[in-house]
Amino acid sequence: MAYKRSTDDIAHAKSDAALDIASGTAITCNGEMGTLSLTLDGAWAHDGSLGTIVWTNSYVETDSMVTVAMQNNVLTRIYIQVHADNTVLLIPVNYSGGAIADDTVVKINYRISN
């Protein structure tokens, strides 16, 4: 795995995608960085998981480092596994101390480093 220096020509392909959890748990979003917006299907209980979100991204390689952060004020742990080239598994868990309301849009900012 190579790292870019500050003098290299760096292209930041930003990409955003949205997923309504009611329609499934797979999302495709190709880019080095961007935002994944997840619309809740029902209240998200404290200590509850949204299940495994299968995220397809053509920038991901098996040795990529994927960094995520919540954009909105939702206290969450996000477990990340680079499953294979182009595939990341995300498991968000609510630890806010209470339920998060139905139809709330949870936004996850991401950055992929190769």
mmCIF file of C-alpha atoms in Angstrom:
data_model
loop_
_atom_site.group_PDB
_atom_site.id
_atom_site.type_symbol
_atom_site.label_atom_id
_atom_site.label_comp_id
_atom_site.label_asym_id
_atom_site.label_seq_id
_atom_site.Cartn_x
_atom_site.Cartn_y
_atom_site.Cartn_z
ATOM 1 C CA MET A 1 0.000 0.000 0.000
ATOM 2 C CA ALA A 2 1.416 3.382 -1.002
ATOM 3 C CA TYR A 3 0.734 6.745 0.605
ATOM 4 C CA LYS A 4 0.433 10.009 -1.274
ATOM 5 C CA ARG A 5 2.705 12.889 -0.358
ATOM 6 C CA SER A 6 1.546 16.478 -0.147
ATOM 7 C CA THR A 7 3.291 17.131 -3.471
ATOM 8 C CA ASP A 8 1.409 14.370 -5.329
ATOM 9 C CA ASP A 9 -1.538 15.156 -7.566
ATOM 10 C CA ILE A 10 -4.413 14.156 -5.290
ATOM 11 C CA ALA A 11 -7.911 13.795 -6.693
ATOM 12 C CA HIS A 12 -10.631 13.614 -4.081
ATOM 13 C CA ALA A 13 -13.650 11.975 -5.642
ATOM 14 C CA LYS A 14 -16.497 12.868 -3.274
ATOM 15 C CA SER A 15 -19.618 10.767 -3.410
ATOM 16 C CA ASP A 16 -22.800 10.668 -1.353
ATOM 17 C CA ALA A 17 -25.554 8.046 -1.242
ATOM 18 C CA ALA A 18 -28.790 7.455 0.639
ATOM 19 C CA LEU A 19 -30.449 4.280 1.886
ATOM 20 C CA ASP A 20 -33.900 3.791 3.378
ATOM 21 C CA ILE A 21 -33.440 0.902 5.818
ATOM 22 C CA ALA A 22 -37.043 -0.165 5.025
ATOM 23 C CA SER A 23 -35.971 -1.082 1.479
ATOM 24 C CA GLY A 24 -32.836 -3.078 2.328
ATOM 25 C CA THR A 25 -29.377 -3.012 3.815
ATOM 26 C CA ALA A 26 -27.173 -2.662 0.716
ATOM 27 C CA ILE A 27 -25.799 0.671 -0.465
ATOM 28 C CA THR A 28 -23.493 1.594 -3.341
ATOM 29 C CA CYS A 29 -21.391 4.728 -3.028
ATOM 30 C CA ASN A 30 -18.172 5.107 -5.029
ATOM 31 C CA GLY A 31 -15.731 7.762 -3.913
ATOM 32 C CA GLU A 32 -12.736 8.423 -1.692
ATOM 33 C CA MET A 33 -14.902 10.416 0.694
ATOM 34 C CA GLY A 34 -18.492 11.415 1.157
ATOM 35 C CA THR A 35 -21.619 10.808 3.196
ATOM 36 C CA LEU A 36 -23.865 7.785 3.629
ATOM 37 C CA SER A 37 -27.382 8.824 4.694
ATOM 38 C CA LEU A 38 -29.450 6.097 6.355
ATOM 39 C CA THR A 39 -33.181 6.682 6.946
ATOM 40 C CA LEU A 40 -34.421 4.661 9.911
ATOM 41 C CA ASP A 41 -37.314 2.222 9.581
ATOM 42 C CA GLY A 42 -38.856 2.355 13.047
ATOM 43 C CA ALA A 43 -37.305 3.629 16.259
ATOM 44 C CA TRP A 44 -33.670 2.674 16.827
ATOM 45 C CA ALA A 45 -33.452 1.360 20.382
ATOM 46 C CA HIS A 46 -30.584 2.063 22.750
ATOM 47 C CA ASP A 47 -27.919 -0.627 22.312
ATOM 48 C CA GLY A 48 -29.729 -1.764 19.161
ATOM 49 C CA SER A 49 -28.031 -2.407 15.853
ATOM 50 C CA LEU A 50 -29.215 -1.488 12.370
ATOM 51 C CA GLY A 51 -27.879 -4.866 11.286
ATOM 52 C CA THR A 52 -25.098 -5.282 8.776
ATOM 53 C CA ILE A 53 -25.032 -2.616 6.073
ATOM 54 C CA VAL A 54 -23.257 -3.943 2.965
ATOM 55 C CA TRP A 55 -21.523 -0.991 1.321
ATOM 56 C CA THR A 56 -20.098 -1.364 -2.183
ATOM 57 C CA ASN A 57 -17.383 1.131 -3.136
ATOM 58 C CA SER A 58 -14.974 0.732 -6.068
ATOM 59 C CA TYR A 59 -12.204 2.623 -4.193
ATOM 60 C CA VAL A 60 -12.006 -0.001 -1.439
ATOM 61 C CA GLU A 61 -9.175 -2.522 -1.563
ATOM 62 C CA THR A 62 -8.574 -5.345 0.919
ATOM 63 C CA ASP A 63 -5.852 -3.302 2.657
ATOM 64 C CA SER A 64 -7.734 0.030 2.647
ATOM 65 C CA MET A 65 -8.222 2.036 5.794
ATOM 66 C CA VAL A 66 -11.825 3.190 6.133
ATOM 67 C CA THR A 67 -12.487 6.045 8.563
ATOM 68 C CA VAL A 68 -16.040 7.010 9.530
ATOM 69 C CA ALA A 69 -17.631 9.662 11.729
ATOM 70 C CA MET A 70 -21.225 10.540 12.527
ATOM 71 C CA GLN A 71 -22.275 13.823 10.953
ATOM 72 C CA ASN A 72 -25.328 14.455 13.109
ATOM 73 C CA ASN A 73 -25.667 14.350 16.872
ATOM 74 C CA VAL A 74 -26.294 10.603 17.238
ATOM 75 C CA LEU A 75 -24.066 8.720 19.670
ATOM 76 C CA THR A 76 -23.155 5.578 17.780
ATOM 77 C CA ARG A 77 -20.484 2.924 17.612
ATOM 78 C CA ILE A 78 -19.809 1.817 14.066
ATOM 79 C CA TYR A 79 -18.048 -1.492 13.547
ATOM 80 C CA ILE A 80 -16.250 -1.656 10.194
ATOM 81 C CA GLN A 81 -14.897 -4.623 8.281
ATOM 82 C CA VAL A 82 -13.280 -4.391 4.864
ATOM 83 C CA HIS A 83 -14.752 -7.637 3.630
ATOM 84 C CA ALA A 84 -13.113 -7.794 0.182
ATOM 85 C CA ASP A 85 -12.164 -5.513 -2.678
ATOM 86 C CA ASN A 86 -15.085 -3.112 -3.237
ATOM 87 C CA THR A 87 -17.021 -4.292 -0.147
ATOM 88 C CA VAL A 88 -17.242 -2.889 3.380
ATOM 89 C CA LEU A 89 -19.511 -4.161 6.161
ATOM 90 C CA LEU A 90 -20.843 -1.522 8.568
ATOM 91 C CA ILE A 91 -22.657 -2.330 11.815
ATOM 92 C CA PRO A 92 -23.965 0.851 13.500
ATOM 93 C CA VAL A 93 -25.034 0.495 17.155
ATOM 94 C CA ASN A 94 -26.994 3.186 19.044
ATOM 95 C CA TYR A 95 -25.526 4.034 22.429
ATOM 96 C CA SER A 96 -27.260 7.385 22.963
ATOM 97 C CA GLY A 97 -29.084 6.218 26.100
ATOM 98 C CA GLY A 98 -32.493 6.331 24.433
ATOM 99 C CA ALA A 99 -34.356 5.449 21.278
ATOM 100 C CA ILE A 100 -33.798 7.433 18.089
ATOM 101 C CA ALA A 101 -37.087 8.290 16.384
ATOM 102 C CA ASP A 102 -38.479 6.602 13.284
ATOM 103 C CA ASP A 103 -37.614 8.260 9.955
ATOM 104 C CA THR A 104 -34.535 9.995 11.411
ATOM 105 C CA VAL A 105 -31.755 10.339 8.834
ATOM 106 C CA VAL A 106 -28.445 9.145 10.286
ATOM 107 C CA LYS A 107 -25.463 10.525 8.350
ATOM 108 C CA ILE A 108 -22.097 8.792 8.284
ATOM 109 C CA ASN A 109 -19.130 10.664 6.797
ATOM 110 C CA TYR A 110 -16.430 8.422 5.371
ATOM 111 C CA ARG A 111 -12.891 8.600 4.046
ATOM 112 C CA ILE A 112 -11.001 5.777 2.306
ATOM 113 C CA SER A 113 -7.198 5.711 2.352
ATOM 114 C CA ASN A 114 -5.275 3.377 0.061
#
